[in-house]
mmCIF file of C-alpha atoms and ligand atoms in Angstrom:
data_model
loop_
_atom_site.group_PDB
_atom_site.id
_atom_site.type_symbol
_atom_site.label_atom_id
_atom_site.label_comp_id
_atom_site.label_asym_id
_atom_site.label_seq_id
_atom_site.Cartn_x
_atom_site.Cartn_y
_atom_site.Cartn_z
ATOM 1 C CA MET A 1 68.893 120.324 136.833
ATOM 2 C CA THR A 2 70.928 119.865 133.683
ATOM 3 C CA VAL A 3 74.251 118.163 134.290
ATOM 4 C CA SER A 4 77.239 119.071 132.124
ATOM 5 C CA LEU A 5 80.507 117.233 131.617
ATOM 6 C CA ASP A 6 82.175 119.713 133.980
ATOM 7 C CA ASP A 7 79.946 118.478 136.829
ATOM 8 C CA LEU A 8 81.222 114.905 136.540
ATOM 9 C CA PRO A 9 84.388 113.525 138.160
ATOM 10 C CA LEU A 10 86.089 113.187 134.772
ATOM 11 C CA ARG A 11 89.821 112.374 134.570
ATOM 12 C CA ASP A 12 91.736 115.659 134.795
ATOM 13 C CA ASP A 13 93.651 114.902 131.596
ATOM 14 C CA LEU A 14 90.396 114.544 129.618
ATOM 15 C CA ARG A 15 88.939 117.884 130.724
ATOM 16 C CA GLY A 16 88.528 120.334 127.863
ATOM 17 C CA LEU A 17 89.088 117.723 125.135
ATOM 18 C CA ARG A 18 86.697 117.535 122.190
ATOM 19 C CA PRO A 19 85.614 114.155 120.726
ATOM 20 C CA TYR A 20 86.340 113.170 117.109
ATOM 21 C CA GLY A 21 83.495 114.710 115.180
ATOM 22 C CA ALA A 22 83.519 114.702 111.380
ATOM 23 C CA PRO A 23 79.998 115.893 110.462
ATOM 24 C CA GLN A 24 77.641 113.061 109.424
ATOM 25 C CA ALA A 25 75.154 115.016 107.302
ATOM 26 C CA PRO A 26 72.754 113.222 104.950
ATOM 27 C CA LEU A 27 73.891 115.038 101.801
ATOM 28 C CA PRO A 28 73.655 113.448 98.330
ATOM 29 C CA VAL A 29 77.441 113.751 97.748
ATOM 30 C CA ALA A 30 79.472 112.867 100.866
ATOM 31 C CA LEU A 31 83.206 113.202 100.223
ATOM 32 C CA ASN A 32 84.381 114.111 103.721
ATOM 33 C CA VAL A 33 85.754 111.025 105.511
ATOM 34 C CA ASN A 34 87.809 109.296 102.800
ATOM 35 C CA GLU A 35 85.476 106.344 102.406
ATOM 36 C CA ASN A 36 85.321 104.289 99.240
ATOM 37 C CA THR A 37 82.020 105.645 97.892
ATOM 38 C CA HIS A 38 81.500 102.667 95.562
ATOM 39 C CA PRO A 39 79.091 100.108 97.024
ATOM 40 C CA VAL A 40 80.209 96.523 97.725
ATOM 41 C CA PRO A 41 79.599 94.535 94.485
ATOM 42 C CA GLU A 42 76.308 92.580 94.575
ATOM 43 C CA GLN A 43 78.021 89.196 94.167
ATOM 44 C CA VAL A 44 80.378 89.865 97.085
ATOM 45 C CA ALA A 45 77.546 91.183 99.264
ATOM 46 C CA SER A 46 75.691 87.916 98.711
ATOM 47 C CA ASP A 47 78.825 85.879 99.587
ATOM 48 C CA ILE A 48 79.236 87.911 102.786
ATOM 49 C CA LEU A 49 75.578 87.372 103.675
ATOM 50 C CA ASP A 50 75.971 83.585 103.297
ATOM 51 C CA GLU A 51 79.038 83.569 105.563
ATOM 52 C CA VAL A 52 77.347 85.769 108.175
ATOM 53 C CA ALA A 53 74.244 83.534 108.062
ATOM 54 C CA VAL A 54 76.369 80.501 108.940
ATOM 55 C CA ALA A 55 78.090 82.392 111.789
ATOM 56 C CA LEU A 56 74.686 83.452 113.128
ATOM 57 C CA ARG A 57 73.775 79.838 113.862
ATOM 58 C CA ASP A 58 76.559 79.712 116.487
ATOM 59 C CA VAL A 59 76.089 83.195 117.833
ATOM 60 C CA ASN A 60 74.974 81.816 121.216
ATOM 61 C CA ARG A 61 78.689 80.974 121.730
ATOM 62 C CA TYR A 62 81.610 83.400 122.073
ATOM 63 C CA PRO A 63 83.636 83.778 118.862
ATOM 64 C CA ASP A 64 87.172 82.467 118.306
ATOM 65 C CA ARG A 65 89.095 84.828 120.599
ATOM 66 C CA GLU A 66 92.215 84.410 118.464
ATOM 67 C CA PHE A 67 90.352 84.870 115.117
ATOM 68 C CA THR A 68 92.905 82.460 113.673
ATOM 69 C CA GLU A 69 91.187 81.914 110.325
ATOM 70 C CA LEU A 70 90.963 85.651 109.760
ATOM 71 C CA ARG A 71 94.591 86.227 110.784
ATOM 72 C CA THR A 72 95.643 83.516 108.318
ATOM 73 C CA ALA A 73 93.605 85.197 105.574
ATOM 74 C CA PHE A 74 95.180 88.605 106.294
ATOM 75 C CA ALA A 75 98.678 87.042 106.248
ATOM 76 C CA GLU A 76 97.940 85.540 102.829
ATOM 77 C CA TYR A 77 96.536 88.815 101.534
ATOM 78 C CA LEU A 78 99.567 90.829 102.702
ATOM 79 C CA GLY A 79 102.194 88.328 101.441
ATOM 80 C CA HIS A 80 105.843 89.114 102.345
ATOM 81 C CA ASP A 81 106.101 85.654 103.995
ATOM 82 C CA LEU A 82 103.895 86.821 106.864
ATOM 83 C CA GLN A 83 102.181 84.174 108.991
ATOM 84 C CA ALA A 84 99.077 84.279 111.198
ATOM 85 C CA ALA A 85 101.397 84.810 114.202
ATOM 86 C CA ASN A 86 102.429 88.176 112.687
ATOM 87 C CA ILE A 87 98.858 89.465 112.368
ATOM 88 C CA TRP A 88 96.482 91.328 114.666
ATOM 89 C CA ALA A 89 93.033 92.777 113.919
ATOM 90 C CA GLY A 90 90.411 94.970 115.540
ATOM 91 C CA ASN A 91 87.184 96.850 114.972
ATOM 92 C CA GLY A 92 88.771 99.306 112.560
ATOM 93 C CA SER A 93 92.434 100.266 112.524
ATOM 94 C CA ASN A 94 91.554 102.876 115.152
ATOM 95 C CA GLU A 95 91.049 100.037 117.614
ATOM 96 C CA VAL A 96 94.260 98.370 116.471
ATOM 97 C CA LEU A 97 96.138 101.654 117.079
ATOM 98 C CA GLN A 98 94.422 101.965 120.461
ATOM 99 C CA HIS A 99 95.637 98.471 121.405
ATOM 100 C CA ILE A 100 99.200 99.468 120.512
ATOM 101 C CA LEU A 101 99.001 102.646 122.586
ATOM 102 C CA GLN A 102 97.403 100.811 125.518
ATOM 103 C CA ALA A 103 100.315 98.375 125.473
ATOM 104 C CA PHE A 104 103.192 100.760 124.728
ATOM 105 C CA ALA A 105 102.046 104.300 125.662
ATOM 106 C CA GLY A 106 99.930 105.217 128.723
ATOM 107 C CA PRO A 107 100.552 107.613 131.641
ATOM 108 C CA GLY A 108 104.012 109.171 131.756
ATOM 109 C CA ARG A 109 104.810 108.169 128.165
ATOM 110 C CA THR A 110 104.850 110.147 124.916
ATOM 111 C CA VAL A 111 103.439 109.562 121.437
ATOM 112 C CA PHE A 112 104.930 111.478 118.511
ATOM 113 C CA GLY A 113 103.820 112.208 114.937
ATOM 114 C CA PHE A 114 104.671 114.687 112.174
ATOM 115 C CA ALA A 115 101.783 117.198 112.139
ATOM 116 C CA PRO A 116 99.487 117.850 110.425
ATOM 117 C CA THR A 117 98.559 114.184 110.533
ATOM 118 C CA TYR A 118 95.571 111.939 111.307
ATOM 119 C CA SER A 119 93.374 113.768 113.823
ATOM 120 C CA MET A 120 92.724 110.655 115.914
ATOM 121 C CA TYR A 121 96.383 110.194 116.916
ATOM 122 C CA PRO A 122 96.341 112.844 119.687
ATOM 123 C CA LEU A 123 92.967 111.591 120.931
ATOM 124 C CA LEU A 124 94.091 107.962 120.985
ATOM 125 C CA ALA A 125 97.269 108.946 122.822
ATOM 126 C CA GLN A 126 95.421 111.082 125.370
ATOM 127 C CA GLY A 127 92.805 108.354 125.840
ATOM 128 C CA THR A 128 95.527 106.085 127.225
ATOM 129 C CA GLY A 129 96.848 108.888 129.440
ATOM 130 C CA ALA A 130 99.921 109.503 127.275
ATOM 131 C CA THR A 131 101.144 112.903 126.040
ATOM 132 C CA TRP A 132 100.930 113.714 122.332
ATOM 133 C CA ILE A 133 103.913 115.501 120.788
ATOM 134 C CA ALA A 134 103.368 117.179 117.406
ATOM 135 C CA GLY A 135 106.435 117.240 115.162
ATOM 136 C CA THR A 136 106.645 119.424 112.068
ATOM 137 C CA ARG A 137 106.788 119.114 108.274
ATOM 138 C CA HIS A 138 107.900 121.357 105.408
ATOM 139 C CA PRO A 139 105.262 123.775 104.049
ATOM 140 C CA ASP A 140 104.630 121.166 101.296
ATOM 141 C CA TYR A 141 104.172 118.536 104.073
ATOM 142 C CA GLU A 142 107.175 116.421 102.983
ATOM 143 C CA ILE A 143 109.813 115.274 105.523
ATOM 144 C CA THR A 144 113.492 114.593 104.841
ATOM 145 C CA VAL A 145 115.516 111.866 106.557
ATOM 146 C CA GLU A 146 117.707 114.418 108.382
ATOM 147 C CA GLU A 147 114.792 116.438 109.749
ATOM 148 C CA ALA A 148 112.855 113.348 110.791
ATOM 149 C CA VAL A 149 115.848 111.930 112.667
ATOM 150 C CA ALA A 150 116.607 115.277 114.350
ATOM 151 C CA GLN A 151 113.018 115.583 115.628
ATOM 152 C CA VAL A 152 112.942 111.989 116.892
ATOM 153 C CA ARG A 153 116.263 112.501 118.716
ATOM 154 C CA GLN A 154 115.007 115.779 120.209
ATOM 155 C CA HIS A 155 111.732 114.343 121.578
ATOM 156 C CA ASP A 156 112.847 110.744 122.233
ATOM 157 C CA PRO A 157 109.230 109.453 122.187
ATOM 158 C CA ASP A 158 107.962 106.096 123.462
ATOM 159 C CA VAL A 159 105.757 105.606 120.387
ATOM 160 C CA ILE A 160 105.990 107.138 116.891
ATOM 161 C CA LEU A 161 103.044 107.207 114.492
ATOM 162 C CA LEU A 162 104.014 107.561 110.827
ATOM 163 C CA CYS A 163 101.059 107.969 108.501
ATOM 164 C CA ALA A 164 102.034 106.790 105.006
ATOM 165 C CA PRO A 165 100.520 108.208 102.851
ATOM 166 C CA ASN A 166 99.650 110.927 105.323
ATOM 167 C CA ASN A 167 96.109 112.005 106.197
ATOM 168 C CA PRO A 168 95.006 114.827 105.733
ATOM 169 C CA THR A 169 97.727 115.846 103.272
ATOM 170 C CA GLY A 170 98.070 112.754 101.014
ATOM 171 C CA THR A 171 101.880 113.017 101.246
ATOM 172 C CA PRO A 172 103.879 109.824 100.612
ATOM 173 C CA LEU A 173 106.618 108.841 103.068
ATOM 174 C CA PRO A 174 109.798 107.319 101.595
ATOM 175 C CA LEU A 175 110.956 104.022 103.136
ATOM 176 C CA GLU A 176 114.341 105.651 103.872
ATOM 177 C CA VAL A 177 112.603 108.020 106.312
ATOM 178 C CA ILE A 178 110.889 105.099 108.059
ATOM 179 C CA GLU A 179 114.156 103.147 108.320
ATOM 180 C CA ALA A 180 116.015 106.178 109.662
ATOM 181 C CA VAL A 181 113.271 106.981 112.184
ATOM 182 C CA TYR A 182 113.335 103.365 113.388
ATOM 183 C CA ASP A 183 117.107 103.468 113.838
ATOM 184 C CA ALA A 184 116.954 106.794 115.690
ATOM 185 C CA ALA A 185 114.084 105.721 117.968
ATOM 186 C CA ARG A 186 114.260 103.657 121.112
ATOM 187 C CA GLY A 187 110.473 103.094 121.143
ATOM 188 C CA ILE A 188 107.733 101.628 119.001
ATOM 189 C CA VAL A 189 107.325 102.795 115.378
ATOM 190 C CA ILE A 190 103.902 102.357 113.768
ATOM 191 C CA VAL A 191 103.465 102.892 110.044
ATOM 192 C CA ASP A 192 99.779 103.560 109.378
ATOM 193 C CA GLU A 193 99.187 102.403 105.791
ATOM 194 C CA ALA A 194 95.420 103.009 105.783
ATOM 195 C CA TYR A 195 95.682 104.386 102.217
ATOM 196 C CA GLN A 196 98.518 102.220 100.847
ATOM 197 C CA GLU A 197 96.352 100.578 98.158
ATOM 198 C CA PHE A 198 95.940 103.982 96.455
ATOM 199 C CA ALA A 199 99.702 104.554 96.155
ATOM 200 C CA PRO A 200 101.438 103.771 92.828
ATOM 201 C CA LYS A 201 101.486 100.000 92.306
ATOM 202 C CA ASP A 202 105.298 99.824 92.324
ATOM 203 C CA SER A 203 105.744 101.805 95.558
ATOM 204 C CA PRO A 204 107.075 99.518 98.300
ATOM 205 C CA SER A 205 105.139 99.049 101.540
ATOM 206 C CA ALA A 206 106.737 99.295 104.981
ATOM 207 C CA LEU A 207 105.841 95.586 105.245
ATOM 208 C CA THR A 208 109.172 95.025 103.453
ATOM 209 C CA LEU A 209 110.954 96.473 106.526
ATOM 210 C CA LEU A 210 109.372 94.232 109.179
ATOM 211 C CA ASP A 211 111.948 91.452 109.141
ATOM 212 C CA GLY A 212 114.493 92.040 111.933
ATOM 213 C CA ARG A 213 112.680 95.120 113.311
ATOM 214 C CA PRO A 214 110.655 93.921 116.331
ATOM 215 C CA ARG A 215 109.651 97.466 117.384
ATOM 216 C CA LEU A 216 107.990 98.145 114.000
ATOM 217 C CA ALA A 217 104.291 97.565 113.175
ATOM 218 C CA VAL A 218 102.439 98.242 109.927
ATOM 219 C CA SER A 219 98.700 98.871 110.245
ATOM 220 C CA ARG A 220 96.106 98.626 107.483
ATOM 221 C CA THR A 221 92.341 98.930 107.227
ATOM 222 C CA MET A 222 89.472 97.480 105.204
ATOM 223 C CA SER A 223 87.653 100.846 105.541
ATOM 224 C CA LYS A 224 89.198 102.543 102.508
ATOM 225 C CA ALA A 225 90.219 100.554 99.427
ATOM 226 C CA PHE A 226 88.088 97.557 100.503
ATOM 227 C CA ALA A 227 84.878 99.646 100.709
ATOM 228 C CA PHE A 228 84.181 98.110 104.135
ATOM 229 C CA ALA A 229 84.127 101.120 106.502
ATOM 230 C CA GLY A 230 80.778 100.169 108.040
ATOM 231 C CA ALA A 231 81.981 96.668 108.956
ATOM 232 C CA ARG A 232 84.813 98.095 111.130
ATOM 233 C CA VAL A 233 87.819 95.929 110.332
ATOM 234 C CA GLY A 234 91.466 96.996 110.680
ATOM 235 C CA TYR A 235 94.599 94.890 111.041
ATOM 236 C CA LEU A 236 98.358 95.024 111.432
ATOM 237 C CA ALA A 237 101.506 93.049 110.845
ATOM 238 C CA ALA A 238 104.427 92.899 113.277
ATOM 239 C CA ASP A 239 106.752 90.504 115.066
ATOM 240 C CA PRO A 240 104.859 87.727 116.961
ATOM 241 C CA ALA A 241 106.194 89.148 120.275
ATOM 242 C CA PHE A 242 104.588 92.506 119.407
ATOM 243 C CA ILE A 243 101.265 90.708 118.862
ATOM 244 C CA ASP A 244 101.644 89.104 122.318
ATOM 245 C CA ALA A 245 101.790 92.606 123.825
ATOM 246 C CA LEU A 246 98.439 93.458 122.212
ATOM 247 C CA ARG A 247 96.831 90.338 123.710
ATOM 248 C CA LEU A 248 97.454 91.885 127.151
ATOM 249 C CA VAL A 249 95.159 94.844 126.481
ATOM 250 C CA ARG A 250 92.431 93.624 124.104
ATOM 251 C CA LEU A 251 89.019 92.808 125.508
ATOM 252 C CA PRO A 252 88.238 89.107 125.295
ATOM 253 C CA TYR A 253 86.313 88.254 122.098
ATOM 254 C CA HIS A 254 86.698 91.808 120.792
ATOM 255 C CA LEU A 255 86.074 90.753 117.183
ATOM 256 C CA SER A 256 82.505 89.477 116.915
ATOM 257 C CA ALA A 257 81.738 86.246 115.069
ATOM 258 C CA LEU A 258 79.731 88.286 112.543
ATOM 259 C CA THR A 259 82.639 90.667 111.924
ATOM 260 C CA GLN A 260 85.046 87.764 111.491
ATOM 261 C CA ALA A 261 82.676 86.051 109.042
ATOM 262 C CA ALA A 262 82.071 89.221 107.030
ATOM 263 C CA ALA A 263 85.779 90.071 106.856
ATOM 264 C CA LEU A 264 86.697 86.536 105.778
ATOM 265 C CA ALA A 265 84.170 86.577 102.949
ATOM 266 C CA ALA A 266 85.280 90.049 101.861
ATOM 267 C CA LEU A 267 88.943 88.990 101.866
ATOM 268 C CA ARG A 268 88.128 85.908 99.780
ATOM 269 C CA ASN A 269 86.748 88.367 97.231
ATOM 270 C CA ALA A 270 89.669 90.804 97.523
ATOM 271 C CA PRO A 271 90.195 91.278 93.753
ATOM 272 C CA MET A 272 86.540 92.250 93.285
ATOM 273 C CA MET A 273 86.465 94.415 96.433
ATOM 274 C CA LEU A 274 89.583 96.250 95.238
ATOM 275 C CA ALA A 275 88.429 96.586 91.624
ATOM 276 C CA MET A 276 87.461 100.224 92.119
ATOM 277 C CA VAL A 277 90.883 101.370 93.332
ATOM 278 C CA ASP A 278 92.134 102.285 89.824
ATOM 279 C CA GLU A 279 88.943 104.209 89.116
ATOM 280 C CA ILE A 280 89.269 106.122 92.417
ATOM 281 C CA VAL A 281 92.902 106.960 91.639
ATOM 282 C CA ALA A 282 91.800 108.261 88.221
ATOM 283 C CA GLN A 283 89.201 110.498 89.913
ATOM 284 C CA ARG A 284 91.804 111.701 92.446
ATOM 285 C CA ASP A 285 94.129 112.715 89.615
ATOM 286 C CA ARG A 286 91.240 114.392 87.811
ATOM 287 C CA ILE A 287 90.458 116.384 90.977
ATOM 288 C CA THR A 288 94.097 117.492 91.216
ATOM 289 C CA ALA A 289 94.238 118.582 87.571
ATOM 290 C CA THR A 290 90.896 120.404 87.701
ATOM 291 C CA LEU A 291 91.696 122.167 90.986
ATOM 292 C CA GLU A 292 94.924 123.411 89.421
ATOM 293 C CA ALA A 293 93.033 124.659 86.378
ATOM 294 C CA LEU A 294 90.592 126.467 88.688
ATOM 295 C CA GLY A 295 93.503 128.258 90.384
ATOM 296 C CA TYR A 296 93.712 126.256 93.637
ATOM 297 C CA THR A 297 96.901 124.571 94.882
ATOM 298 C CA PRO A 298 96.350 120.835 95.381
ATOM 299 C CA HIS A 299 99.050 118.898 97.259
ATOM 300 C CA ARG A 300 100.666 115.723 95.924
ATOM 301 C CA SER A 301 98.499 112.780 97.006
ATOM 302 C CA TRP A 302 99.077 109.017 97.064
ATOM 303 C CA SER A 303 95.748 108.416 98.783
ATOM 304 C CA ASN A 304 92.057 108.598 97.858
ATOM 305 C CA PHE A 305 91.706 112.284 98.737
ATOM 306 C CA VAL A 306 93.222 115.648 97.853
ATOM 307 C CA LEU A 307 94.138 118.494 100.193
ATOM 308 C CA PHE A 308 94.071 121.806 98.373
ATOM 309 C CA GLY A 309 95.208 125.286 99.312
ATOM 310 C CA GLY A 310 94.428 128.693 97.910
ATOM 311 C CA VAL A 311 91.006 128.775 99.576
ATOM 312 C CA ALA A 312 90.478 132.352 100.774
ATOM 313 C CA ASP A 313 87.754 131.444 103.287
ATOM 314 C CA PRO A 314 87.566 127.665 103.897
ATOM 315 C CA ALA A 315 84.500 127.895 106.169
ATOM 316 C CA ALA A 316 82.584 129.902 103.556
ATOM 317 C CA THR A 317 83.584 127.591 100.680
ATOM 318 C CA TRP A 318 82.741 124.530 102.796
ATOM 319 C CA ARG A 319 79.298 126.008 103.533
ATOM 320 C CA ALA A 320 78.662 127.006 99.895
ATOM 321 C CA LEU A 321 79.434 123.413 98.810
ATOM 322 C CA TYR A 322 77.236 122.078 101.630
ATOM 323 C CA ASP A 323 74.354 124.200 100.374
ATOM 324 C CA LYS A 324 74.838 122.612 96.951
ATOM 325 C CA GLY A 325 74.592 119.107 98.480
ATOM 326 C CA VAL A 326 78.337 118.377 98.551
ATOM 327 C CA LEU A 327 80.024 117.510 101.851
ATOM 328 C CA ILE A 328 83.820 117.854 102.035
ATOM 329 C CA ARG A 329 86.165 118.437 105.003
ATOM 330 C CA ASP A 330 87.571 121.518 106.643
ATOM 331 C CA VAL A 331 90.532 119.950 108.469
ATOM 332 C CA GLY A 332 91.485 123.195 110.199
ATOM 333 C CA ILE A 333 94.530 124.009 108.051
ATOM 334 C CA PRO A 334 94.345 127.715 107.129
ATOM 335 C CA ASN A 335 93.265 128.325 103.511
ATOM 336 C CA HIS A 336 92.852 124.587 102.850
ATOM 337 C CA LEU A 337 90.062 122.052 102.349
ATOM 338 C CA ARG A 338 90.178 118.288 101.786
ATOM 339 C CA VAL A 339 88.015 116.267 99.406
ATOM 340 C CA THR A 340 87.678 112.505 98.931
ATOM 341 C CA ALA A 341 87.760 111.102 95.388
ATOM 342 C CA GLY A 342 84.297 109.668 94.795
ATOM 343 C CA THR A 343 82.633 107.972 91.857
ATOM 344 C CA GLU A 344 82.949 109.798 88.536
ATOM 345 C CA ALA A 345 79.482 111.340 89.038
ATOM 346 C CA GLU A 346 80.206 112.450 92.633
ATOM 347 C CA THR A 347 83.552 113.893 91.609
ATOM 348 C CA THR A 348 81.899 115.802 88.770
ATOM 349 C CA ALA A 349 79.262 117.114 91.194
ATOM 350 C CA PHE A 350 82.021 118.404 93.517
ATOM 351 C CA LEU A 351 84.103 119.980 90.750
ATOM 352 C CA ASP A 352 81.052 121.622 89.124
ATOM 353 C CA ALA A 353 79.836 122.949 92.467
ATOM 354 C CA LEU A 354 83.272 124.358 93.293
ATOM 355 C CA ALA A 355 83.635 125.959 89.859
ATOM 356 C CA SER A 356 80.191 127.560 90.231
ATOM 357 C CA ILE A 357 81.247 129.191 93.518
ATOM 358 C CA GLY A 358 83.864 131.192 91.639
ATOM 359 C CA SER A 359 87.655 131.188 91.444
ATOM 360 C CA PRO A 360 89.904 131.569 94.472
ATOM 361 C CA SER A 361 91.055 135.103 95.081
HETATM 362 C C1 PLP B 401 95.321 107.516 108.517
HETATM 363 C C2 PLP B 401 94.153 106.790 109.057
HETATM 364 N N1 PLP B 401 94.363 105.766 109.882
HETATM 365 C C3 PLP B 401 93.347 105.082 110.395
HETATM 366 C C4 PLP B 401 92.039 105.415 110.094
HETATM 367 C C5 PLP B 401 90.961 104.660 110.790
HETATM 368 O O1 PLP B 401 90.233 103.861 109.970
HETATM 369 P P1 PLP B 401 89.363 102.656 110.519
HETATM 370 O O2 PLP B 401 89.259 102.744 112.001
HETATM 371 O O3 PLP B 401 88.063 102.835 109.840
HETATM 372 O O4 PLP B 401 90.105 101.431 110.078
HETATM 373 C C6 PLP B 401 91.766 106.467 109.230
HETATM 374 C C7 PLP B 401 90.386 106.847 108.909
HETATM 375 O O5 PLP B 401 90.084 107.830 108.316
HETATM 376 C C8 PLP B 401 92.858 107.184 108.715
HETATM 377 O O6 PLP B 401 92.670 108.229 107.896
#
């Protein structure tokens, strides 16, 4: 007898949900999950290997549960007078966000975000038993202070997730909106800066708002600019009391000794790990310009990807690109597709393949 999910005594609130499932197809040009497609530089890889080799000798023991050395390194990397006590980390920023929702959301509580936004937010909220509330944006995906405040007042959520720049649209979020949302909210406000390193160099981070705002947290990841997605390392900065809340829900020793060692070595080499950011931004801007020339409507992006409209049949275009060895993302927005900025060669492969499919109607 074949057993299906419906036969199991699953939680009622999980019935009918679909897991996160970006396709993982072995295509030569994979531009679908906003990774940094440049490999870790050889010199840094060797430094990481050395550090991991040392950690391996003690792997019979549990790792430092407080990952103090790593928290100190993240504080130094972020600047803004942050100390180790302000820092938390997890296996990817997804886990960091999950810790926040486990501590501050949960059954009977609500989690709010301006949709369309990162597809994991509803799943993370529902996973803790909380209810996801989707707010709205303008057709160009921007949000004004007045509209943001009105929606927050209307829904009065326990937790607000602000993705800045926003995935899947690339839209920046002005600090004034974040400040106003914080003032209007009674609950936790998380600014997810997974793509912050790709924003213009002079654009201020929400880290500048942390002082005096104990309900605010700013999360980051090493998966994007740092080219470290496979290592699974995300982190956040917040008030030390906020970090204490996360200690209540984390599993003991959640960051393995090997992860801590690898992340420390990568952080020590931050300038080299981040060397490709300018090149990726150049490819992103080239994608935007070329899409425009081809007759599509790319949206303003401060991240390492571009969402573009004007696609008559996204599923058909996605499939035609797939058949040419190029994997991009259909994020479910009508007439839109999303593409990650790759290396120059990968970006050329995408643009050539798209041009060969023919112009949008
Ligand atoms: C906005 C945003 N936040 C968080 C993440 C999670 O990244 P990770 O768990 O790899 O740190 C992603 C990944 O695509 C993302 O787009």
